mmCIF file of C-alpha atoms in Angstrom:
data_model
loop_
_atom_site.group_PDB
_atom_site.id
_atom_site.type_symbol
_atom_site.label_atom_id
_atom_site.label_comp_id
_atom_site.label_asym_id
_atom_site.label_seq_id
_atom_site.Cartn_x
_atom_site.Cartn_y
_atom_site.Cartn_z
ATOM 1 C CA MET A 1102 -167.317 -117.093 204.781
ATOM 2 C CA ALA A 1103 -164.406 -118.464 204.037
ATOM 3 C CA GLU A 1104 -165.067 -120.646 201.070
ATOM 4 C CA ASN A 1105 -167.778 -117.270 199.268
ATOM 5 C CA ALA A 1106 -164.464 -114.514 199.462
ATOM 6 C CA ASP A 1107 -161.942 -117.751 197.366
ATOM 7 C CA LEU A 1108 -165.251 -117.940 195.051
ATOM 8 C CA LEU A 1109 -165.601 -114.024 194.989
ATOM 9 C CA ALA A 1110 -161.195 -113.468 194.916
ATOM 10 C CA LEU A 1111 -161.854 -116.908 191.723
ATOM 11 C CA LEU A 1112 -164.880 -114.552 189.476
ATOM 12 C CA ALA A 1113 -162.891 -111.558 189.749
ATOM 13 C CA GLU A 1114 -159.983 -113.330 188.190
ATOM 14 C CA MET A 1115 -161.745 -114.314 185.916
ATOM 15 C CA LYS A 1116 -163.228 -111.496 185.616
ATOM 16 C CA LYS A 1117 -160.240 -110.003 185.132
ATOM 17 C CA SER A 1118 -158.909 -112.472 182.981
ATOM 18 C CA MET A 1119 -161.845 -112.237 181.305
ATOM 19 C CA GLU A 1120 -161.054 -108.547 180.671
ATOM 20 C CA LYS A 1121 -157.789 -108.383 179.773
ATOM 21 C CA GLY A 1122 -158.688 -111.563 177.000
ATOM 22 C CA GLN A 1123 -161.489 -109.024 175.631
ATOM 23 C CA GLU A 1124 -159.190 -106.349 175.217
ATOM 24 C CA GLU A 1125 -156.311 -108.802 173.645
ATOM 25 C CA MET A 1126 -158.983 -110.068 171.500
ATOM 26 C CA LYS A 1127 -160.070 -106.567 170.715
ATOM 27 C CA ASP A 1128 -157.277 -105.242 169.428
ATOM 28 C CA ARG A 1129 -156.213 -108.822 167.821
ATOM 29 C CA MET A 1130 -159.647 -107.677 166.076
ATOM 30 C CA GLU A 1131 -158.268 -103.403 165.664
ATOM 31 C CA LYS A 1132 -154.970 -105.311 164.262
ATOM 32 C CA GLY A 1133 -156.872 -107.787 162.231
ATOM 33 C CA GLN A 1134 -159.404 -105.111 160.385
ATOM 34 C CA GLU A 1135 -156.328 -103.230 159.762
ATOM 35 C CA GLU A 1136 -154.213 -105.793 158.304
ATOM 36 C CA MET A 1137 -157.488 -106.583 155.991
ATOM 37 C CA ARG A 1138 -157.905 -103.288 155.402
ATOM 38 C CA LYS A 1139 -154.600 -102.472 154.091
ATOM 39 C CA GLY A 1140 -154.181 -105.621 151.898
ATOM 40 C CA GLN A 1141 -158.003 -103.682 151.006
ATOM 41 C CA GLU A 1142 -156.324 -100.842 149.730
ATOM 42 C CA GLU A 1143 -153.162 -102.707 148.068
ATOM 43 C CA MET A 1144 -155.904 -105.031 146.478
ATOM 44 C CA LYS A 1145 -157.651 -101.977 145.248
ATOM 45 C CA ASP A 1146 -154.543 -99.870 144.424
ATOM 46 C CA ARG A 1147 -153.401 -103.224 142.177
ATOM 47 C CA MET A 1148 -156.980 -103.434 140.233
ATOM 48 C CA GLU A 1149 -156.502 -99.460 139.871
ATOM 49 C CA LYS A 1150 -153.159 -99.831 137.731
ATOM 50 C CA GLY A 1151 -154.383 -103.266 136.454
ATOM 51 C CA LYS A 1152 -157.043 -101.316 135.006
ATOM 52 C CA GLU A 1153 -155.119 -98.211 134.191
ATOM 53 C CA LYS A 1154 -152.203 -100.467 131.852
ATOM 54 C CA ARG A 1155 -155.412 -101.944 130.560
ATOM 55 C CA THR A 1156 -156.715 -98.891 129.551
ATOM 56 C CA ARG A 1157 -153.247 -97.629 128.453
ATOM 57 C CA ARG A 1158 -152.995 -100.786 126.197
ATOM 58 C CA ASN A 1159 -156.639 -100.652 125.012
ATOM 59 C CA GLU A 1160 -155.228 -96.776 124.236
ATOM 60 C CA GLU A 1161 -151.997 -97.921 122.689
ATOM 61 C CA ASN A 1162 -153.915 -100.471 120.378
ATOM 62 C CA GLN A 1163 -155.951 -97.956 119.411
ATOM 63 C CA ILE A 1164 -153.617 -95.061 118.737
ATOM 64 C CA GLN A 1165 -151.352 -97.695 116.881
ATOM 65 C CA SER A 1166 -154.305 -99.012 114.849
ATOM 66 C CA HIS A 1167 -155.407 -95.023 114.017
ATOM 67 C CA VAL A 1168 -151.925 -94.291 112.657
ATOM 68 C CA GLU A 1169 -152.031 -97.843 110.955
ATOM 69 C CA SER A 1170 -154.581 -96.860 108.867
ATOM 70 C CA LYS A 1171 -153.738 -92.452 108.567
ATOM 71 C CA VAL A 1172 -150.157 -93.776 106.769
ATOM 72 C CA GLY A 1173 -151.915 -96.050 104.454
ATOM 73 C CA GLU A 1174 -154.319 -93.050 103.167
ATOM 74 C CA ILE A 1175 -151.072 -90.958 102.945
ATOM 75 C CA LYS A 1176 -149.564 -93.876 100.733
ATOM 76 C CA ASP A 1177 -152.227 -94.357 98.769
ATOM 77 C CA HIS A 1178 -152.901 -90.902 98.262
ATOM 78 C CA VAL A 1179 -148.783 -90.377 98.001
ATOM 79 C CA ASN A 1180 -149.300 -92.817 95.441
ATOM 80 C CA SER A 1181 -152.281 -91.780 92.951
ATOM 81 C CA CYS A 1182 -149.857 -87.363 93.304
ATOM 82 C CA ILE A 1183 -147.644 -89.078 91.811
ATOM 83 C CA GLU A 1184 -149.464 -90.859 89.398
ATOM 84 C CA LYS A 1185 -150.645 -87.346 88.537
ATOM 85 C CA ILE A 1186 -147.737 -86.446 88.155
ATOM 86 C CA GLU A 1187 -146.332 -88.679 86.013
ATOM 87 C CA GLU A 1188 -149.399 -88.295 83.660
ATOM 88 C CA ASP A 1189 -148.663 -84.211 83.798
ATOM 89 C CA VAL A 1190 -145.044 -85.199 82.992
ATOM 90 C CA GLN A 1191 -145.499 -86.902 80.031
ATOM 91 C CA SER A 1192 -148.014 -84.198 79.116
ATOM 92 C CA VAL A 1193 -145.996 -81.600 79.648
ATOM 93 C CA LYS A 1194 -143.163 -83.068 77.710
ATOM 94 C CA ARG A 1195 -145.469 -83.996 74.735
ATOM 95 C CA GLU A 1196 -146.107 -80.224 74.762
ATOM 96 C CA ILE A 1197 -142.287 -79.279 74.840
ATOM 97 C CA GLY A 1198 -142.009 -81.331 71.799
ATOM 98 C CA GLU A 1199 -145.262 -79.871 70.103
ATOM 99 C CA VAL A 1200 -143.871 -76.850 71.304
ATOM 100 C CA LYS A 1201 -139.888 -77.084 70.416
ATOM 101 C CA GLY A 1202 -141.425 -78.335 67.171
ATOM 102 C CA GLU A 1203 -143.128 -75.169 66.345
ATOM 103 C CA VAL A 1204 -140.362 -72.922 67.565
ATOM 104 C CA GLU A 1205 -137.459 -74.765 64.870
ATOM 105 C CA ARG A 1206 -140.199 -74.078 62.187
ATOM 106 C CA LYS A 1207 -140.605 -70.476 63.216
ATOM 107 C CA ILE A 1208 -136.692 -70.336 63.493
ATOM 108 C CA GLU A 1209 -136.527 -71.755 60.408
ATOM 109 C CA GLU A 1210 -138.920 -69.813 58.675
ATOM 110 C CA VAL A 1211 -136.958 -66.458 60.365
ATOM 111 C CA GLU A 1212 -133.889 -68.209 58.741
ATOM 112 C CA ASP A 1213 -135.263 -68.449 55.332
ATOM 113 C CA LYS A 1214 -136.467 -64.594 55.476
ATOM 114 C CA VAL A 1215 -133.105 -63.105 56.815
ATOM 115 C CA GLN A 1216 -131.573 -65.435 54.642
ATOM 116 C CA GLY A 1217 -133.554 -63.393 51.547
ATOM 117 C CA LYS A 1218 -133.244 -59.653 52.774
ATOM 118 C CA ILE A 1219 -129.340 -60.112 52.469
ATOM 119 C CA GLU A 1220 -129.678 -61.644 49.237
ATOM 120 C CA GLU A 1221 -131.612 -58.378 49.033
ATOM 121 C CA VAL A 1222 -129.030 -56.359 50.443
ATOM 122 C CA LYS A 1223 -126.077 -57.393 48.106
ATOM 123 C CA GLU A 1224 -127.886 -57.256 45.172
ATOM 124 C CA LYS A 1225 -128.533 -53.289 46.167
ATOM 125 C CA VAL A 1226 -125.394 -53.393 47.286
ATOM 126 C CA GLN A 1227 -124.153 -54.853 44.082
ATOM 127 C CA VAL A 1228 -126.453 -53.015 41.859
ATOM 128 C CA LYS A 1229 -125.056 -49.486 43.760
ATOM 129 C CA ILE A 1230 -120.936 -50.370 43.531
ATOM 130 C CA GLY A 1231 -122.138 -51.426 39.736
ATOM 131 C CA ASN A 1232 -123.332 -47.715 39.305
ATOM 132 C CA ILE A 1233 -121.350 -46.353 41.302
ATOM 133 C CA GLU A 1234 -118.790 -47.410 39.250
ATOM 134 C CA LYS A 1235 -120.382 -46.642 36.042
ATOM 135 C CA ARG A 1236 -120.925 -43.016 37.355
ATOM 136 C CA LEU A 1237 -116.859 -42.645 38.027
ATOM 137 C CA ARG A 1238 -116.098 -44.080 34.559
ATOM 138 C CA GLU A 1239 -118.292 -41.929 32.579
ATOM 139 C CA LEU A 1240 -116.974 -39.223 34.568
ATOM 140 C CA GLU A 1241 -113.606 -40.537 33.955
ATOM 141 C CA ASP A 1242 -114.519 -40.167 30.253
ATOM 142 C CA ARG A 1243 -116.144 -36.671 30.342
ATOM 143 C CA PRO A 1244 -114.356 -33.645 28.903
ATOM 144 C CA ILE A 1245 -112.081 -32.161 31.677
ATOM 145 C CA ASN A 1246 -113.511 -28.563 30.762
ATOM 146 C CA PHE A 1247 -117.435 -30.000 31.035
ATOM 147 C CA PRO A 1248 -119.546 -27.412 33.614
ATOM 148 C CA ALA A 1249 -120.528 -29.544 37.167
ATOM 149 C CA ASN A 1250 -120.799 -29.064 40.361
ATOM 150 C CA PRO A 1251 -117.455 -28.014 42.466
ATOM 151 C CA ASP A 1252 -117.937 -30.872 44.517
ATOM 152 C CA LEU A 1253 -117.667 -33.221 42.334
ATOM 153 C CA THR A 1254 -114.882 -31.502 39.806
ATOM 154 C CA TYR A 1255 -111.492 -32.953 39.678
ATOM 155 C CA SER A 1256 -108.517 -32.734 37.370
ATOM 156 C CA ARG A 1257 -108.202 -36.735 35.743
ATOM 157 C CA PRO A 1258 -106.676 -38.773 37.420
ATOM 158 C CA THR A 1259 -102.889 -39.193 36.395
ATOM 159 C CA VAL A 1260 -101.858 -42.179 39.002
ATOM 160 C CA LYS A 1261 -103.530 -45.156 39.650
ATOM 161 C CA SER A 1262 -105.074 -46.261 43.091
ATOM 162 C CA GLN A 1263 -104.505 -49.892 43.874
ATOM 163 C CA THR A 1264 -107.551 -52.287 45.388
ATOM 164 C CA PHE A 1265 -107.537 -53.483 48.369
ATOM 165 C CA ASP A 1266 -109.583 -56.542 48.991
ATOM 166 C CA GLY A 1267 -109.063 -57.015 52.971
ATOM 167 C CA GLN A 1268 -105.536 -59.758 52.490
ATOM 168 C CA THR A 1269 -102.910 -57.017 52.955
ATOM 169 C CA SER A 1270 -102.520 -54.283 55.162
ATOM 170 C CA TRP A 1271 -105.036 -51.481 56.004
ATOM 171 C CA THR A 1272 -102.486 -49.182 57.165
ATOM 172 C CA VAL A 1273 -99.916 -49.373 54.251
ATOM 173 C CA PHE A 1274 -103.542 -49.137 51.743
ATOM 174 C CA LYS A 1275 -104.439 -46.031 53.385
ATOM 175 C CA THR A 1276 -101.298 -44.668 52.854
ATOM 176 C CA GLN A 1277 -101.033 -45.491 49.485
ATOM 177 C CA PHE A 1278 -104.287 -44.211 48.899
ATOM 178 C CA ASN A 1279 -103.672 -40.742 50.640
ATOM 179 C CA VAL A 1280 -100.588 -40.169 48.710
ATOM 180 C CA VAL A 1281 -102.431 -41.089 45.138
ATOM 181 C CA SER A 1282 -105.449 -38.890 45.439
ATOM 182 C CA SER A 1283 -102.893 -35.889 46.465
ATOM 183 C CA ALA A 1284 -101.212 -36.421 43.374
ATOM 184 C CA ASN A 1285 -104.156 -36.475 41.535
ATOM 185 C CA GLY A 1286 -106.178 -33.535 43.673
ATOM 186 C CA TRP A 1287 -109.026 -35.236 44.720
ATOM 187 C CA ASN A 1288 -111.766 -33.826 47.033
ATOM 188 C CA ASN A 1289 -113.177 -35.648 49.792
ATOM 189 C CA ARG A 1290 -115.935 -36.663 48.087
ATOM 190 C CA VAL A 1291 -113.941 -37.681 45.028
ATOM 191 C CA LYS A 1292 -111.747 -39.785 47.696
ATOM 192 C CA ALA A 1293 -114.518 -41.014 49.135
ATOM 193 C CA SER A 1294 -116.022 -42.529 45.754
ATOM 194 C CA GLN A 1295 -112.398 -43.194 44.350
ATOM 195 C CA LEU A 1296 -111.996 -45.493 47.725
ATOM 196 C CA VAL A 1297 -116.002 -47.413 47.354
ATOM 197 C CA ALA A 1298 -114.733 -48.238 43.816
ATOM 198 C CA SER A 1299 -111.148 -50.066 44.859
ATOM 199 C CA LEU A 1300 -112.801 -52.045 47.757
ATOM 200 C CA ARG A 1301 -112.783 -55.651 46.272
ATOM 201 C CA GLY A 1302 -113.888 -59.148 48.288
ATOM 202 C CA SER A 1303 -114.580 -59.066 51.775
ATOM 203 C CA ALA A 1304 -113.666 -55.151 52.349
ATOM 204 C CA ALA A 1305 -116.247 -54.798 49.780
ATOM 205 C CA GLU A 1306 -118.707 -56.323 51.904
ATOM 206 C CA VAL A 1307 -118.608 -53.990 54.905
ATOM 207 C CA LEU A 1308 -120.294 -51.077 52.005
ATOM 208 C CA GLN A 1309 -123.280 -53.434 53.388
ATOM 209 C CA GLY A 1310 -123.211 -51.809 56.948
ATOM 210 C CA ILE A 1311 -123.144 -48.358 55.708
ATOM 211 C CA PRO A 1312 -126.601 -46.584 55.021
ATOM 212 C CA SER A 1313 -126.968 -45.344 51.538
ATOM 213 C CA GLY A 1314 -126.793 -41.828 51.886
ATOM 214 C CA LYS A 1315 -123.556 -42.112 54.257
ATOM 215 C CA LEU A 1316 -121.740 -44.105 50.826
ATOM 216 C CA THR A 1317 -120.152 -40.428 49.635
ATOM 217 C CA ASP A 1318 -118.682 -39.610 52.632
ATOM 218 C CA LEU A 1319 -115.166 -40.358 53.332
ATOM 219 C CA MET A 1320 -115.316 -40.783 57.441
ATOM 220 C CA THR A 1321 -117.818 -43.176 57.529
ATOM 221 C CA ILE A 1322 -116.068 -45.649 55.211
ATOM 222 C CA GLU A 1323 -112.201 -44.934 56.352
ATOM 223 C CA ASN A 1324 -114.057 -45.463 60.448
ATOM 224 C CA ALA A 1325 -115.776 -48.744 59.000
ATOM 225 C CA LEU A 1326 -112.534 -49.873 57.141
ATOM 226 C CA GLU A 1327 -110.516 -48.728 60.316
ATOM 227 C CA ALA A 1328 -112.842 -50.905 62.684
ATOM 228 C CA ARG A 1329 -112.643 -54.073 60.285
ATOM 229 C CA PHE A 1330 -109.454 -54.147 59.067
ATOM 230 C CA GLY A 1331 -107.425 -51.614 60.968
ATOM 231 C CA ASP A 1332 -103.968 -52.674 63.869
ATOM 232 C CA SER A 1333 -104.624 -49.874 66.460
ATOM 233 C CA HIS A 1334 -105.709 -52.466 68.572
ATOM 234 C CA LEU A 1335 -102.121 -53.544 68.176
ATOM 235 C CA THR A 1336 -100.956 -50.423 69.463
ATOM 236 C CA GLN A 1337 -99.427 -51.552 72.979
ATOM 237 C CA PHE A 1338 -98.850 -54.730 71.489
ATOM 238 C CA TYR A 1339 -95.947 -52.862 69.330
ATOM 239 C CA ARG A 1340 -94.902 -50.676 72.166
ATOM 240 C CA THR A 1341 -94.388 -53.078 73.851
ATOM 241 C CA GLU A 1342 -92.643 -55.128 71.472
ATOM 242 C CA LEU A 1343 -90.690 -51.745 70.777
ATOM 243 C CA LYS A 1344 -89.466 -51.436 74.638
ATOM 244 C CA THR A 1345 -88.160 -54.933 74.332
ATOM 245 C CA ARG A 1346 -86.339 -54.914 70.822
ATOM 246 C CA ARG A 1347 -82.643 -55.695 71.758
ATOM 247 C CA GLN A 1348 -80.172 -56.063 68.879
ATOM 248 C CA LYS A 1349 -80.014 -59.936 67.878
ATOM 249 C CA PRO A 1350 -76.299 -61.842 68.011
ATOM 250 C CA GLY A 1351 -75.108 -61.258 64.246
ATOM 251 C CA GLU A 1352 -77.577 -58.616 63.387
ATOM 252 C CA SER A 1353 -76.405 -55.072 62.135
ATOM 253 C CA LEU A 1354 -76.850 -51.962 63.214
ATOM 254 C CA GLN A 1355 -78.778 -50.695 59.531
ATOM 255 C CA VAL A 1356 -81.090 -53.672 60.683
ATOM 256 C CA LEU A 1357 -81.613 -53.245 64.203
ATOM 257 C CA ALA A 1358 -82.162 -48.689 63.251
ATOM 258 C CA ALA A 1359 -84.801 -50.081 60.542
ATOM 259 C CA ASP A 1360 -86.757 -52.561 63.007
ATOM 260 C CA VAL A 1361 -87.441 -49.970 65.265
ATOM 261 C CA GLU A 1362 -88.544 -47.281 62.311
ATOM 262 C CA ARG A 1363 -90.999 -49.690 61.207
ATOM 263 C CA LEU A 1364 -92.532 -50.524 65.415
ATOM 264 C CA MET A 1365 -92.613 -46.674 65.333
ATOM 265 C CA SER A 1366 -94.540 -46.147 62.503
ATOM 266 C CA LEU A 1367 -96.930 -49.166 64.013
ATOM 267 C CA ALA A 1368 -96.595 -47.567 67.838
ATOM 268 C CA TYR A 1369 -96.732 -44.050 67.904
ATOM 269 C CA ALA A 1370 -98.448 -43.133 64.474
ATOM 270 C CA GLU A 1371 -100.263 -40.482 65.895
ATOM 271 C CA CYS A 1372 -97.849 -38.468 67.725
ATOM 272 C CA PRO A 1373 -95.756 -35.366 66.167
ATOM 273 C CA GLN A 1374 -92.272 -36.049 63.968
ATOM 274 C CA ASP A 1375 -90.042 -34.358 66.557
ATOM 275 C CA VAL A 1376 -91.683 -37.138 68.931
ATOM 276 C CA ARG A 1377 -91.084 -39.621 67.126
ATOM 277 C CA ASP A 1378 -87.758 -38.935 66.097
ATOM 278 C CA SER A 1379 -86.458 -38.372 69.617
ATOM 279 C CA LEU A 1380 -88.297 -41.698 70.820
ATOM 280 C CA ALA A 1381 -86.610 -44.005 68.170
ATOM 281 C CA ALA A 1382 -83.328 -42.454 68.902
ATOM 282 C CA GLN A 1383 -84.135 -43.692 72.725
ATOM 283 C CA TYR A 1384 -85.494 -47.318 71.549
ATOM 284 C CA PHE A 1385 -82.069 -47.698 69.253
ATOM 285 C CA VAL A 1386 -79.676 -46.827 72.042
ATOM 286 C CA ASP A 1387 -81.594 -49.201 74.535
ATOM 287 C CA ALA A 1388 -81.278 -51.665 71.936
ATOM 288 C CA ILE A 1389 -77.776 -51.903 70.695
ATOM 289 C CA ARG A 1390 -76.088 -54.797 72.296
ATOM 290 C CA ASP A 1391 -72.496 -53.776 72.577
ATOM 291 C CA GLU A 1392 -72.247 -51.707 75.790
ATOM 292 C CA ASP A 1393 -69.129 -49.387 74.748
ATOM 293 C CA THR A 1394 -71.159 -48.970 71.728
ATOM 294 C CA GLN A 1395 -74.310 -47.990 73.577
ATOM 295 C CA HIS A 1396 -72.593 -46.270 76.273
ATOM 296 C CA ALA A 1397 -70.757 -43.884 73.471
ATOM 297 C CA THR A 1398 -73.856 -43.335 71.977
ATOM 298 C CA LEU A 1399 -75.862 -42.438 74.978
ATOM 299 C CA LEU A 1400 -73.790 -39.389 75.237
ATOM 300 C CA MET A 1401 -74.347 -38.547 72.212
ATOM 301 C CA ASP A 1402 -77.239 -37.543 72.459
ATOM 302 C CA ALA A 1403 -78.777 -37.768 69.286
ATOM 303 C CA LYS A 1404 -81.975 -36.171 68.565
ATOM 304 C CA ASP A 1405 -82.616 -38.570 65.831
ATOM 305 C CA LEU A 1406 -82.597 -42.147 64.649
ATOM 306 C CA LYS A 1407 -80.520 -41.239 61.923
ATOM 307 C CA SER A 1408 -78.021 -39.586 63.585
ATOM 308 C CA ALA A 1409 -77.632 -42.513 66.747
ATOM 309 C CA LEU A 1410 -77.679 -44.774 63.610
ATOM 310 C CA ALA A 1411 -74.629 -42.488 61.911
ATOM 311 C CA TYR A 1412 -72.141 -42.284 64.815
ATOM 312 C CA SER A 1413 -72.481 -45.717 66.073
ATOM 313 C CA MET A 1414 -71.483 -46.969 62.960
ATOM 314 C CA LYS A 1415 -68.637 -44.716 63.531
ATOM 315 C CA TYR A 1416 -67.875 -45.949 66.701
ATOM 316 C CA GLU A 1417 -68.073 -49.173 65.903
ATOM 317 C CA ALA A 1418 -65.631 -48.288 62.981
ATOM 318 C CA ALA A 1419 -62.888 -47.000 65.428
ATOM 319 C CA LYS A 1420 -63.485 -49.869 68.027
ATOM 320 C CA THR A 1421 -62.982 -52.494 64.668
ATOM 321 C CA VAL A 1422 -59.852 -50.241 63.375
ATOM 322 C CA SER A 1423 -58.054 -49.712 67.388
ATOM 323 C CA LYS A 1424 -58.908 -53.617 67.587
ATOM 324 C CA THR A 1425 -56.842 -54.201 64.974
ATOM 325 C CA SER A 1426 -53.819 -51.806 65.478
ATOM 326 C CA ARG A 1427 -53.665 -53.327 69.522
ATOM 327 C CA ASN A 1428 -53.071 -57.232 67.928
ATOM 328 C CA VAL A 1429 -50.637 -55.490 65.391
ATOM 329 C CA ARG A 1430 -48.753 -53.587 67.909
ATOM 330 C CA SER A 1431 -48.906 -56.181 70.528
ATOM 331 C CA ILE A 1432 -46.484 -58.329 67.854
ATOM 332 C CA GLU A 1433 -44.612 -55.911 66.970
ATOM 333 C CA VAL A 1434 -43.930 -55.623 70.758
ATOM 334 C CA GLU A 1435 -43.606 -59.327 71.186
ATOM 335 C CA ASP A 1436 -40.482 -58.710 67.793
ATOM 336 C CA GLY A 1437 -39.024 -55.247 70.283
ATOM 337 C CA THR A 1438 -39.880 -53.597 67.570
ATOM 338 C CA GLY A 1439 -42.514 -51.441 68.101
ATOM 339 C CA LYS A 1440 -40.994 -48.894 70.882
ATOM 340 C CA GLU A 1441 -41.495 -46.333 68.572
ATOM 341 C CA LYS A 1442 -44.848 -46.784 67.945
ATOM 342 C CA ASP A 1443 -45.717 -47.489 71.296
ATOM 343 C CA GLU A 1444 -44.801 -43.857 71.951
ATOM 344 C CA LYS A 1445 -46.425 -42.560 68.658
ATOM 345 C CA PHE A 1446 -49.497 -43.911 70.084
ATOM 346 C CA ASP A 1447 -48.949 -42.982 73.783
ATOM 347 C CA CYS A 1448 -48.887 -39.300 72.098
ATOM 348 C CA LEU A 1449 -52.116 -39.972 69.935
ATOM 349 C CA LEU A 1450 -53.456 -41.445 73.362
ATOM 350 C CA LYS A 1451 -53.133 -38.221 75.163
ATOM 351 C CA ALA A 1452 -54.475 -35.889 72.278
ATOM 352 C CA LEU A 1453 -57.278 -37.599 72.027
ATOM 353 C CA GLU A 1454 -58.087 -37.791 75.656
ATOM 354 C CA LYS A 1455 -57.632 -34.066 75.987
ATOM 355 C CA LEU A 1456 -60.074 -33.670 72.833
ATOM 356 C CA LEU A 1457 -62.684 -36.654 74.881
ATOM 357 C CA ASN A 1458 -61.985 -34.243 77.887
ATOM 358 C CA SER A 1459 -62.561 -30.804 75.970
ATOM 359 C CA HIS A 1460 -66.134 -32.355 74.494
ATOM 360 C CA PHE A 1461 -67.206 -33.264 77.087
ATOM 361 C CA ALA A 1462 -66.599 -30.625 79.554
ATOM 362 C CA GLY A 1463 -69.771 -28.448 78.910
ATOM 363 C CA LYS A 1464 -72.199 -31.405 78.847
ATOM 364 C CA ASN A 1465 -74.014 -32.944 82.115
ATOM 365 C CA THR A 1466 -72.507 -36.457 81.840
ATOM 366 C CA PRO A 1467 -73.913 -38.872 84.638
ATOM 367 C CA ARG A 1468 -72.556 -38.961 87.985
ATOM 368 C CA ARG A 1469 -70.013 -42.333 88.260
ATOM 369 C CA ASN A 1470 -71.193 -44.328 90.941
ATOM 370 C CA PRO A 1471 -69.214 -44.211 93.656
ATOM 371 C CA ASN A 1472 -69.657 -47.688 94.869
ATOM 372 C CA VAL A 1473 -68.093 -48.733 91.010
ATOM 373 C CA THR A 1474 -64.739 -51.436 91.344
ATOM 374 C CA CYS A 1475 -61.738 -51.435 89.770
ATOM 375 C CA TRP A 1476 -61.487 -54.880 87.075
ATOM 376 C CA LYS A 1477 -57.740 -54.068 87.895
ATOM 377 C CA CYS A 1478 -56.797 -53.403 91.110
ATOM 378 C CA ASN A 1479 -60.239 -54.565 92.672
ATOM 379 C CA LYS A 1480 -60.240 -51.516 94.775
ATOM 380 C CA MET A 1481 -63.575 -48.870 94.808
ATOM 381 C CA GLY A 1482 -64.010 -45.587 93.214
ATOM 382 C CA HIS A 1483 -62.694 -45.774 90.143
ATOM 383 C CA VAL A 1484 -63.035 -48.086 86.600
ATOM 384 C CA GLN A 1485 -60.044 -49.686 85.124
ATOM 385 C CA ARG A 1486 -58.697 -47.226 82.368
ATOM 386 C CA GLU A 1487 -58.606 -45.012 85.531
ATOM 387 C CA CYS A 1488 -56.437 -47.346 87.969
ATOM 388 C CA GLN A 1489 -53.082 -46.169 88.418
ATOM 389 C CA THR A 1490 -51.080 -48.913 88.564
ATOM 390 C CA ILE A 1491 -51.624 -49.419 84.836
ATOM 391 C CA SER A 1492 -49.360 -48.741 82.568
ATOM 392 C CA PRO A 1493 -49.012 -46.147 79.467
ATOM 393 C CA ILE A 1494 -49.088 -49.574 77.321
ATOM 394 C CA GLN A 1495 -51.831 -50.968 79.461
ATOM 395 C CA LYS A 1496 -53.925 -47.990 79.497
ATOM 396 C CA THR A 1497 -53.879 -48.379 75.203
ATOM 397 C CA ASN A 1498 -54.708 -52.223 75.137
ATOM 398 C CA VAL A 1499 -57.721 -51.917 77.444
ATOM 399 C CA TRP A 1500 -59.377 -48.645 75.851
ATOM 400 C CA PRO A 1501 -57.732 -48.247 72.232
ATOM 401 C CA SER A 1502 -61.559 -47.136 70.622
ATOM 402 C CA TYR A 1503 -62.455 -44.309 73.421
ATOM 403 C CA GLY A 1504 -59.934 -41.699 72.368
ATOM 404 C CA ALA A 1505 -61.289 -42.421 68.538
ATOM 405 C CA LYS A 1506 -64.350 -42.367 69.640
ATOM 406 C CA ALA A 1507 -64.134 -38.895 70.761
ATOM 407 C CA ALA A 1508 -62.152 -38.261 67.590
ATOM 408 C CA PHE A 1509 -65.700 -39.230 65.616
ATOM 409 C CA SER A 1510 -67.658 -36.807 68.529
ATOM 410 C CA GLN A 1511 -66.056 -33.793 67.752
#
């Protein structure tokens, strides 16, 4: 019985150990299966990735080959287009050359036609000028008392008009022509005929641009000549030159006045005479170089150039005489023999100053600048000739010509 119990116990242990071994084997088998499943999944993933890589590589190769084929096709198409464009360019160049040659031929034909027309017009104008001159000669040769149209009736010329070829001043010729026409008593129609007959050279070519019906219209002919040979466009230039005109060293007042008058006639030809006289006097005074002469002439308030010139010349003469007298008197003072003459000269100076004050008492003289400085004492408020620190003899030496100016202004 004891042996059976041991045997049963041994069998029970064997059973337990077998069950335990089976469980362990089962666990190992499950783990092995799990590992095998993971390995299969990893292998599957690797196979799928490798398949995707092969697929992607194949697609890339296909795309690259497709792109290369398209690029080749595009290159071939571009090359063919370039060849076609070059052919078109050559064709266009040939057509341009043909058109250019045709245009040049047309231009030459037009130039020939225009030149022919110009020659015809020139011949017609010359014929008309010849007819007009012939007509004028016939009119001049006829007796004075023949019956004719009042517009064409005029006295036989007593003054012969000059000719104008465009090389001389149109303004001067126009002035001469107006004087001659006025002396001969011409009306506007006759003046137009005489003006046309007096034109020569380039001046006569102006008639080509005037209609034949206007060749007897004085205003039309004068406007055409003024536009071609006139100097009205230089008016502003002459006015600027007049404003900036100054007396040159060594230039006399007479020459300065003559030049101012010339510039006035060019710059203000259309102004009334009284306005021109006043402006000429102002510009003449502004152009005087010597300040004393300029100020004295300005205070004179001359109304025209002639008066301003006469006064400025008198003032310069008086100033020159005063300087000479001053030099002689200073020599006599040095010799000790001029005391009596100094007293007489002081009396004369006082008398001239009284005349000056009475002459300018009623005029609106310019107000003195309060900031003026005396050259003698360097004080402000007065000038050198009014300085109280200068003796009468010194006053005579400094301003000898001011009293002379007053004497001439009287």
